[in-house]
Coordinates of C-alpha atoms in Angstrom, one line a residue:
Chain A
M1 CA -29.4 3.1 -20.7
N2 CA -30.0 3.7 -17.0
L3 CA -26.7 5.3 -16.0
Q4 CA -27.2 4.5 -12.3
T5 CA -27.7 0.7 -12.8
A6 CA -25.5 0.2 -15.9
S7 CA -22.4 -1.8 -15.5
P8 CA -18.9 -0.1 -15.5
E9 CA -18.2 -1.8 -18.8
E10 CA -21.4 -0.4 -20.4
I11 CA -20.6 3.1 -19.1
R12 CA -17.0 3.0 -20.3
A13 CA -18.1 1.7 -23.7
S14 CA -20.6 4.6 -24.0
I15 CA -17.9 7.1 -23.0
R16 CA -15.5 5.5 -25.4
Q17 CA -17.9 5.9 -28.3
G18 CA -18.3 9.6 -27.4
A19 CA -22.0 9.1 -26.5
L20 CA -21.5 10.1 -22.8
T21 CA -19.5 13.0 -21.6
R22 CA -21.2 14.1 -18.4
P23 CA -19.6 14.0 -14.9
T24 CA -19.8 10.5 -13.5
S25 CA -21.2 11.1 -10.1
G26 CA -24.0 8.6 -9.5
M27 CA -23.2 6.4 -12.5
A28 CA -22.7 2.6 -12.1
K29 CA -23.9 2.8 -8.5
G30 CA -21.9 0.6 -6.1
Y31 CA -18.7 0.6 -8.2
V32 CA -15.5 2.5 -7.2
Q33 CA -14.7 5.6 -9.2
A34 CA -11.1 6.7 -9.4
N35 CA -8.9 9.8 -9.9
V36 CA -6.5 9.4 -12.8
V37 CA -2.9 10.5 -13.2
I38 CA -0.9 9.6 -16.3
L39 CA 2.9 10.3 -16.4
P40 CA 5.9 9.3 -18.6
S41 CA 7.7 6.3 -17.1
K42 CA 10.6 8.3 -15.9
Y43 CA 8.4 9.8 -13.2
A44 CA 6.6 6.5 -12.4
Y45 CA 8.9 5.2 -9.7
D46 CA 9.0 8.4 -7.6
F47 CA 5.2 8.9 -8.0
L48 CA 4.5 5.2 -7.0
K49 CA 6.8 5.7 -4.0
F50 CA 5.0 9.0 -3.2
C51 CA 1.6 7.1 -3.1
F52 CA 3.1 4.4 -0.9
K53 CA 4.4 6.9 1.6
N54 CA 1.2 9.0 1.7
P55 CA -1.6 6.4 1.8
K56 CA -4.1 8.7 3.4
T57 CA -3.9 11.5 0.8
C58 CA -2.7 9.4 -2.2
P59 CA -4.5 6.0 -1.8
L60 CA -3.3 4.1 -4.9
L61 CA -5.8 1.6 -6.2
D62 CA -4.0 0.4 -9.3
V63 CA -1.1 1.1 -11.7
S64 CA -0.8 0.1 -15.3
E65 CA 2.2 -1.6 -16.8
V66 CA 4.3 0.9 -18.9
G67 CA 2.3 1.6 -22.1
S68 CA -0.6 -0.6 -21.2
P69 CA -4.0 1.1 -21.4
S70 CA -5.7 -1.3 -18.9
F71 CA -5.4 -2.2 -15.2
S72 CA -4.9 -5.8 -13.9
K73 CA -7.4 -5.4 -11.0
Y74 CA -9.6 -2.3 -11.5
G75 CA -10.2 -2.4 -15.3
K76 CA -8.9 -5.5 -17.2
E77 CA -10.9 -4.5 -20.3
A78 CA -10.7 -0.8 -19.9
D79 CA -8.8 1.6 -22.2
I80 CA -7.4 4.6 -20.3
R81 CA -7.0 6.5 -23.6
T82 CA -10.7 6.7 -24.2
D83 CA -12.7 5.6 -21.2
V84 CA -12.7 8.9 -19.2
G85 CA -15.2 11.4 -20.4
L86 CA -12.9 14.5 -20.2
Y87 CA -9.1 14.7 -19.7
R88 CA -6.8 17.5 -18.8
L89 CA -3.3 18.0 -20.3
Y90 CA -0.6 19.7 -18.3
K91 CA 2.9 20.6 -19.7
D92 CA 5.7 21.6 -17.3
G93 CA 3.1 21.9 -14.6
K94 CA 0.8 24.2 -16.5
F95 CA -2.7 23.4 -17.7
V96 CA -2.9 23.4 -21.5
Q97 CA -6.3 22.2 -22.5
E98 CA -9.1 19.6 -22.1
Y99 CA -9.5 16.6 -24.4
E100 CA -12.4 14.1 -24.8
D101 CA -9.9 11.3 -25.5
I102 CA -6.1 11.1 -25.4
K103 CA -5.4 8.8 -28.3
A104 CA -3.2 11.4 -29.9
L105 CA -1.4 12.3 -26.6
Y106 CA -0.8 8.9 -25.2
S107 CA 2.5 7.1 -25.8
D108 CA 3.9 3.6 -25.1
D109 CA 6.2 5.2 -22.5
M110 CA 3.3 6.3 -20.2
V111 CA 2.1 4.8 -16.9
S112 CA -1.4 5.3 -15.6
F113 CA -2.3 5.6 -11.9
L114 CA -5.8 5.1 -10.4
I115 CA -6.2 6.9 -7.0
G116 CA -9.1 6.4 -4.6
C117 CA -11.7 9.1 -4.3
S118 CA -14.1 10.0 -1.5
F119 CA -17.3 9.0 -3.3
T120 CA -16.9 5.5 -1.8
F121 CA -16.7 6.4 1.8
E122 CA -19.3 9.2 1.5
H123 CA -21.8 6.6 0.4
A124 CA -21.0 4.6 3.6
L125 CA -21.3 7.7 5.8
L126 CA -24.7 8.5 4.3
E127 CA -25.9 4.9 4.9
A128 CA -24.9 5.2 8.5
G129 CA -27.0 8.4 8.8
I130 CA -24.0 10.8 9.0
P131 CA -24.6 14.1 7.2
V132 CA -22.5 14.9 4.1
R133 CA -23.2 18.6 4.0
H134 CA -21.9 19.4 0.5
I135 CA -24.2 16.7 -0.9
E136 CA -27.1 18.2 1.1
E137 CA -26.2 21.6 -0.3
N138 CA -25.6 20.2 -3.8
H139 CA -22.2 21.5 -4.5
N140 CA -18.5 20.5 -4.5
V141 CA -16.8 19.6 -1.2
P142 CA -14.7 22.3 0.4
M143 CA -10.9 21.6 0.2
Y144 CA -8.0 23.3 2.1
I145 CA -4.3 23.3 1.7
T146 CA -2.8 22.4 5.2
N147 CA 0.6 23.1 6.7
I148 CA 1.2 19.3 7.0
P149 CA 4.0 18.3 4.6
A150 CA 3.4 15.1 2.7
Q151 CA 6.2 12.5 2.9
P152 CA 8.4 13.6 -0.1
S153 CA 9.6 11.1 -2.8
G154 CA 12.1 12.3 -5.3
T155 CA 10.8 15.5 -6.9
F156 CA 7.3 14.9 -5.5
K157 CA 6.7 17.0 -2.4
G158 CA 4.4 19.6 -0.9
N159 CA 1.7 20.1 1.8
I160 CA -1.3 17.9 1.8
T161 CA -4.8 19.0 0.9
V162 CA -7.8 18.0 2.9
S163 CA -11.5 17.9 2.3
M164 CA -13.9 18.9 5.1
R165 CA -17.3 17.6 6.3
P166 CA -19.0 19.2 9.4
M167 CA -20.8 17.0 11.9
T168 CA -21.3 16.5 15.6
M169 CA -18.4 15.0 17.6
A170 CA -20.4 11.8 18.2
E171 CA -20.9 11.6 14.4
A172 CA -17.2 12.3 13.9
I173 CA -16.3 9.4 16.1
K174 CA -18.7 7.1 14.2
A175 CA -17.3 8.4 10.9
T176 CA -13.8 7.6 12.1
E177 CA -14.9 4.1 13.0
I178 CA -16.5 3.6 9.5
T179 CA -13.6 5.0 7.6
T180 CA -11.2 2.7 9.4
H181 CA -12.5 0.2 6.9
F182 CA -11.8 2.4 3.9
K183 CA -8.0 2.5 3.9
E184 CA -8.0 2.5 0.1
V185 CA -10.1 5.6 -0.1
H186 CA -8.4 8.0 2.4
G187 CA -9.1 6.0 5.6
T188 CA -9.7 7.9 8.9
P189 CA -9.7 11.7 9.3
I190 CA -6.4 13.7 9.3
H191 CA -7.8 16.0 11.9
I192 CA -11.0 16.8 13.9
G193 CA -11.9 20.1 15.4
N194 CA -9.5 23.0 15.1
P195 CA -8.7 24.2 11.5
S196 CA -5.8 26.5 12.7
E197 CA -4.0 23.5 14.1
I198 CA -3.4 22.2 10.6
G199 CA -2.8 25.6 9.1
I200 CA -6.2 26.5 7.8
G201 CA -6.8 30.3 8.4
N202 CA -10.5 30.8 7.4
I203 CA -12.8 27.8 7.2
D204 CA -15.3 29.8 5.2
Q205 CA -12.7 30.3 2.4
P206 CA -11.6 26.9 1.1
D207 CA -8.7 26.8 -1.4
F208 CA -10.8 24.6 -3.8
G209 CA -14.5 23.7 -3.9
E210 CA -17.1 25.6 -2.0
A211 CA -17.7 26.4 1.7
V212 CA -20.4 24.5 3.5
T213 CA -22.7 25.5 6.5
I214 CA -21.3 24.4 9.8
K215 CA -24.2 24.2 12.2
D216 CA -24.1 25.0 16.0
G217 CA -22.6 22.0 17.8
E218 CA -20.8 20.7 14.8
V219 CA -17.0 20.3 14.4
P220 CA -15.1 20.3 11.1
V221 CA -13.8 16.9 10.2
F222 CA -10.9 16.8 7.7
W223 CA -9.9 13.9 5.4
G224 CA -7.0 13.5 3.1
C225 CA -8.0 14.6 -0.4
G226 CA -7.3 13.3 -3.9
V227 CA -6.3 16.8 -5.0
T228 CA -3.0 16.2 -3.2
P229 CA -1.4 13.8 -5.7
Q230 CA -2.4 16.0 -8.7
S231 CA -1.1 19.2 -7.1
V232 CA 2.1 17.6 -5.9
A233 CA 2.7 16.1 -9.3
L234 CA 2.1 19.4 -11.0
D235 CA 4.5 21.2 -8.5
A236 CA 7.2 18.8 -9.8
K237 CA 6.6 20.3 -13.3
P238 CA 6.7 17.0 -15.3
D239 CA 7.1 17.8 -19.0
I240 CA 3.8 16.1 -19.6
M241 CA 1.0 14.9 -17.3
I242 CA -2.6 13.9 -18.1
T243 CA -5.4 13.7 -15.6
H244 CA -9.2 13.3 -15.6
A245 CA -11.1 16.6 -15.5
P246 CA -12.8 17.3 -12.2
G247 CA -15.9 15.1 -11.8
H248 CA -15.1 13.0 -14.8
M249 CA -13.8 10.0 -12.9
F250 CA -12.6 6.6 -14.2
I251 CA -15.3 4.0 -13.4
T252 CA -13.6 0.8 -12.2
D253 CA -14.8 -2.9 -12.2
V254 CA -14.4 -3.1 -8.4
K255 CA -17.4 -2.7 -6.1
D256 CA -17.4 -0.3 -3.2
S257 CA -18.2 -3.3 -0.9
E258 CA -14.9 -5.0 -1.9
M259 CA -13.0 -2.1 -0.4
S260 CA -14.3 -2.1 3.1
Chain B
M1 CA 22.4 -5.3 27.9
N2 CA 19.0 -7.0 28.2
L3 CA 18.2 -7.8 24.6
Q4 CA 14.5 -8.2 25.2
T5 CA 14.1 -4.8 26.7
A6 CA 16.8 -2.9 24.9
S7 CA 15.6 -0.2 22.4
P8 CA 15.9 -0.8 18.6
E9 CA 18.6 1.9 18.5
E10 CA 20.6 0.1 21.2
I11 CA 20.3 -3.3 19.5
R12 CA 21.2 -1.8 16.0
A13 CA 24.2 0.0 17.5
S14 CA 25.4 -3.2 19.1
I15 CA 25.0 -5.1 15.8
R16 CA 26.8 -2.3 14.0
Q17 CA 29.8 -2.6 16.3
G18 CA 29.9 -6.3 15.6
A19 CA 29.1 -7.1 19.3
L20 CA 25.8 -8.9 18.4
T21 CA 25.4 -11.4 15.6
R22 CA 22.7 -13.7 16.9
P23 CA 19.2 -14.2 15.3
T24 CA 16.9 -11.4 16.4
S25 CA 13.9 -13.3 17.5
G26 CA 12.7 -11.9 20.9
M27 CA 15.0 -8.8 20.8
A28 CA 13.6 -5.3 21.4
K29 CA 10.3 -6.8 22.4
G30 CA 7.3 -4.9 21.0
Y31 CA 9.0 -3.5 18.0
V32 CA 8.4 -4.5 14.4
Q33 CA 11.2 -6.7 12.8
A34 CA 11.5 -6.6 9.0
N35 CA 12.7 -8.7 6.1
V36 CA 15.3 -6.9 3.9
V37 CA 15.7 -6.8 0.2
I38 CA 18.4 -4.5 -1.4
L39 CA 18.5 -4.1 -5.2
P40 CA 20.1 -1.8 -7.7
S41 CA 17.8 1.1 -8.6
K42 CA 17.1 -0.3 -12.1
Y43 CA 14.9 -3.0 -10.5
A44 CA 13.3 -0.7 -7.8
Y45 CA 10.2 0.4 -9.8
D46 CA 9.1 -3.1 -10.8
F47 CA 9.9 -4.5 -7.3
L48 CA 8.0 -1.6 -5.6
K49 CA 5.1 -2.3 -8.0
F50 CA 5.3 -6.0 -7.2
C51 CA 4.9 -5.2 -3.5
F52 CA 1.9 -2.9 -4.1
K53 CA 0.2 -5.6 -6.2
N54 CA 0.8 -8.3 -3.7
P55 CA 0.2 -6.8 -0.3
K56 CA -0.6 -10.1 1.5
T57 CA 2.6 -11.8 0.5
C58 CA 4.8 -8.8 0.1
P59 CA 3.7 -6.2 2.7
L60 CA 6.0 -3.3 2.1
L61 CA 6.8 -1.4 5.3
D62 CA 9.3 1.2 4.0
V63 CA 11.6 1.9 1.1
S64 CA 14.8 4.0 1.2
E65 CA 15.7 6.8 -1.2
V66 CA 18.2 5.6 -3.8
G67 CA 21.6 5.4 -2.1
S68 CA 20.2 6.3 1.3
P69 CA 21.1 3.8 4.1
S70 CA 18.2 4.9 6.3
F71 CA 14.3 4.8 6.2
S72 CA 12.0 7.8 6.7
K73 CA 9.5 6.0 8.9
Y74 CA 11.0 2.7 10.1
G75 CA 14.6 3.7 10.9
K76 CA 15.6 7.4 10.6
E77 CA 18.9 6.8 12.3
A78 CA 19.5 3.3 11.0
D79 CA 22.2 2.3 8.6
I80 CA 21.2 -0.6 6.4
R81 CA 24.8 -1.3 5.5
T82 CA 25.7 -2.4 9.1
D83 CA 22.6 -2.8 11.2
V84 CA 21.6 -6.3 10.2
G85 CA 23.5 -9.1 11.9
L86 CA 24.0 -11.3 8.9
Y87 CA 23.4 -10.6 5.2
R88 CA 23.2 -12.8 2.1
L89 CA 24.6 -11.8 -1.3
Y90 CA 23.1 -13.2 -4.5
K91 CA 24.4 -12.7 -8.0
D92 CA 22.3 -13.5 -11.1
G93 CA 19.8 -15.2 -8.7
K94 CA 22.4 -17.5 -7.1
F95 CA 23.6 -17.4 -3.5
V96 CA 27.2 -16.3 -3.2
Q97 CA 28.0 -15.9 0.5
E98 CA 27.1 -14.4 3.8
Y99 CA 28.5 -11.1 5.2
E100 CA 28.4 -9.4 8.6
D101 CA 28.2 -6.0 7.0
I102 CA 27.8 -4.9 3.4
K103 CA 29.9 -1.7 3.4
A104 CA 32.0 -3.1 0.6
L105 CA 29.1 -4.3 -1.4
Y106 CA 26.7 -1.4 -1.1
S107 CA 26.6 1.3 -3.7
D108 CA 24.9 4.7 -4.1
D109 CA 22.7 3.2 -6.7
M110 CA 21.0 0.8 -4.4
V111 CA 17.4 0.9 -2.9
S112 CA 16.5 -1.0 0.3
F113 CA 13.1 -2.4 1.0
L114 CA 11.7 -3.4 4.4
I115 CA 9.0 -6.0 4.2
G116 CA 6.7 -7.1 7.1
C117 CA 7.3 -10.4 8.9
S118 CA 4.9 -12.6 10.7
F119 CA 6.6 -12.1 14.2
T120 CA 4.2 -9.2 14.7
F121 CA 0.9 -11.0 14.2
E122 CA 2.1 -14.2 15.9
H123 CA 2.6 -12.2 19.0
A124 CA -1.1 -11.0 18.7
L125 CA -2.3 -14.5 18.2
L126 CA -0.5 -15.8 21.2
E127 CA -1.9 -13.0 23.3
A128 CA -5.4 -14.1 22.2
G129 CA -4.7 -17.6 23.3
I130 CA -4.4 -19.0 19.8
P131 CA -1.7 -21.7 19.5
V132 CA 1.3 -21.1 17.3
R133 CA 2.5 -24.6 16.9
H134 CA 6.0 -24.0 15.6
I135 CA 6.8 -21.8 18.5
E136 CA 5.4 -24.5 20.9
E137 CA 7.6 -27.0 19.1
N138 CA 10.5 -24.6 19.1
H139 CA 11.4 -24.7 15.4
N140 CA 10.9 -22.7 12.1
V141 CA 7.4 -22.3 10.7
P142 CA 6.5 -24.7 7.8
M143 CA 6.3 -23.0 4.4
Y144 CA 4.8 -24.2 1.1
I145 CA 5.0 -23.1 -2.5
T146 CA 1.4 -22.8 -3.7
N147 CA -0.2 -22.9 -7.2
I148 CA -1.5 -19.4 -6.7
P149 CA 0.4 -17.0 -9.0
A150 CA 1.4 -13.6 -7.6
Q151 CA 0.4 -10.6 -9.6
P152 CA 3.4 -10.1 -11.9
S153 CA 5.3 -6.8 -12.2
G154 CA 7.8 -6.5 -14.9
T155 CA 10.4 -9.3 -14.5
F156 CA 9.1 -10.2 -11.0
K157 CA 6.6 -13.1 -11.1
G158 CA 6.0 -16.5 -9.7
N159 CA 3.8 -18.5 -7.4
I160 CA 3.2 -17.3 -3.8
T161 CA 4.6 -19.1 -0.8
V162 CA 2.5 -19.5 2.4
S163 CA 3.3 -20.3 6.0
M164 CA 1.0 -22.6 7.9
R165 CA -0.3 -22.7 11.5
P166 CA -2.7 -25.4 12.5
M167 CA -5.7 -24.6 14.9
T168 CA -9.4 -25.4 15.4
M169 CA -11.8 -23.8 12.9
A170 CA -13.1 -21.5 15.8
E171 CA -9.6 -20.4 16.4
A172 CA -9.1 -19.9 12.6
I173 CA -12.0 -17.5 12.5
K174 CA -10.7 -15.6 15.6
A175 CA -7.2 -15.5 14.0
T176 CA -8.8 -14.1 10.8
E177 CA -10.5 -11.5 12.8
I178 CA -7.3 -10.5 14.6
T179 CA -5.1 -10.5 11.4
T180 CA -7.6 -8.2 9.7
H181 CA -5.9 -5.5 11.7
F182 CA -2.4 -6.5 10.6
K183 CA -2.6 -5.6 6.9
E184 CA 1.0 -4.5 7.0
V185 CA 2.2 -7.9 8.1
H186 CA 0.4 -10.3 5.7
G187 CA -3.2 -9.6 6.9
T188 CA -5.8 -12.3 6.8
P189 CA -5.2 -16.0 5.7
I190 CA -4.9 -16.9 2.1
H191 CA -6.7 -20.2 2.7
I192 CA -8.1 -22.3 5.5
G193 CA -8.6 -26.1 5.4
N194 CA -7.7 -27.9 2.2
P195 CA -4.0 -27.9 1.2
S196 CA -4.6 -29.5 -2.2
E197 CA -6.9 -26.6 -3.1
I198 CA -3.9 -24.3 -3.2
G199 CA -1.5 -26.8 -4.8
I200 CA 0.1 -28.3 -1.7
G201 CA 0.6 -32.1 -2.1
N202 CA 1.9 -33.2 1.2
I203 CA 1.3 -31.1 4.3
D204 CA 4.0 -33.1 6.1
Q205 CA 6.7 -32.0 3.6
P206 CA 7.0 -28.3 3.6
D207 CA 9.2 -26.7 0.9
F208 CA 10.9 -24.6 3.6
G209 CA 11.1 -24.7 7.4
E210 CA 9.9 -27.8 9.3
A211 CA 6.6 -29.7 9.5
V212 CA 4.4 -29.2 12.7
T213 CA 2.0 -31.5 14.5
I214 CA -1.6 -31.1 13.3
K215 CA -3.8 -32.4 16.1
D216 CA -7.2 -34.0 15.7
G217 CA -9.9 -31.4 15.0
E218 CA -7.4 -28.9 13.7
V219 CA -7.3 -27.3 10.2
P220 CA -4.3 -25.9 8.5
V221 CA -4.4 -22.1 8.2
F222 CA -2.2 -20.5 5.5
W223 CA -0.9 -17.0 5.5
G224 CA 1.1 -15.2 2.8
C225 CA 4.8 -15.5 3.6
G226 CA 7.8 -13.1 3.4
V227 CA 9.7 -15.8 1.5
T228 CA 7.7 -14.8 -1.6
P229 CA 9.4 -11.5 -2.4
Q230 CA 12.9 -13.0 -2.0
S231 CA 12.1 -16.0 -4.1
V232 CA 10.4 -14.0 -6.8
A233 CA 13.2 -11.4 -6.8
L234 CA 15.8 -14.2 -7.2
D235 CA 13.8 -15.8 -10.0
A236 CA 14.2 -12.5 -11.9
K237 CA 18.0 -13.1 -11.6
P238 CA 19.0 -9.5 -10.8
D239 CA 22.8 -9.1 -11.3
I240 CA 23.1 -8.3 -7.6
M241 CA 20.7 -8.6 -4.7
I242 CA 21.4 -8.5 -0.9
T243 CA 19.0 -9.7 1.8
H244 CA 19.1 -10.4 5.5
A245 CA 20.1 -14.0 6.4
P246 CA 17.1 -16.0 7.7
G247 CA 16.3 -15.1 11.4
H248 CA 18.6 -12.0 11.3
M249 CA 15.9 -9.4 10.8
F250 CA 16.2 -5.6 10.6
I251 CA 14.8 -4.2 13.9
T252 CA 12.7 -1.1 13.2
D253 CA 11.8 1.9 15.3
V254 CA 8.0 1.2 14.9
K255 CA 6.1 -0.6 17.6
D256 CA 3.9 -3.6 16.9
S257 CA 1.0 -1.8 18.4
E258 CA 1.3 1.0 15.8
M259 CA 0.6 -1.5 13.1
S260 CA -2.8 -2.9 14.2

């Protein structure tokens, strides 16, 4: 199977059978990949409301019915218990261990959330000739915890996390124009230019991921980051929470081009 | 007080004091007006999810915390118990009576939803020289129940209702372009051209509102309509539900221009 041209259904089937456990970057090219958060139903209302109130950092793509392993729009035939290559289990906000499927953990009382990820808009930036430095340098995007509070919802609260891509100001303006059309995957930047203005002390020491080269004449451009919903959810210390493991995204049935 | 130029806060204060009970069309010009749905918290999750799944017919602007009479974004100083001129009470899906305030009906277990209304994008259409026939003819917009099912959420389900504005096809294309930028107030049309394709038998007999003149060379253009959330909510027969009375909208602190 050519993983780049295979359909989302084929890839998910292969993951489900345990034949494919690698990170999903580059698979099913052209289809939206999503962050996954699975919570008991008692947390679902406040988390859904958190997503609604924080669309730039927590862009909700789809939400399952309680106890349903599939998604009405992003994965009608999917099974969230088996179709992610690697999962993480957290209890009371603390990481416990990773699992290749969650059939033994999942219960009929759980709700699954799919949250937009930046793969989609990075593809559009690259097509417009805008540099995406961490891809050029072949490592993870640098991420920073800001001093900007997310809109709280029930027990879910905390400061938002941003990802950073350096570029010239002309490119930053073009990138803002492009990402206007990607509201479901973080939308336009949160900030352009001055890291300290959003509470970032040292641009060379990201809180997550790895630092990238900022060339002469470039400014750092910050977008809301999908780490926020996970970190905010963990801060609320739910008795159980399951997520995808970093890089092992859920591959949806929706095309990137349907999002812009 | 000049109602057209008064601030949302001034208008709401006047309504709160019982000094102003008229329909709000034209008041606090330039500010978003919203449909109101108030439900006990046990229905809030499914209704919030219904709004998320049906953004074109049910564009959620804001949602209160449980028992809070104000809104974090659209009305920080507002009081939903008193700031609408006229309310409607429904029990088990049936209309009971209208109230000028709901202080005696409201409980700490209720959640209030603000839903976008078409006033905002109609203003933008008029500014672009596109006719809005029911305003020209000085009556309510014609509304039709379609054969298009809304995405269901828990007990909330049913077919979507659309409003109709006739115009030339060139104007319809321009109107689609304009409403692309108004995703929080119904967004782009649901259908252009053929009423029977979306289950509308007789364009001259709307299900709600009043018919408008369709001139030679004009096509009917259908947008999602704020009647949908109310009618869908009533079909679910919640034991209690409170809404604004038609035309008596909630005036928010957010400007129309912040929405596009």
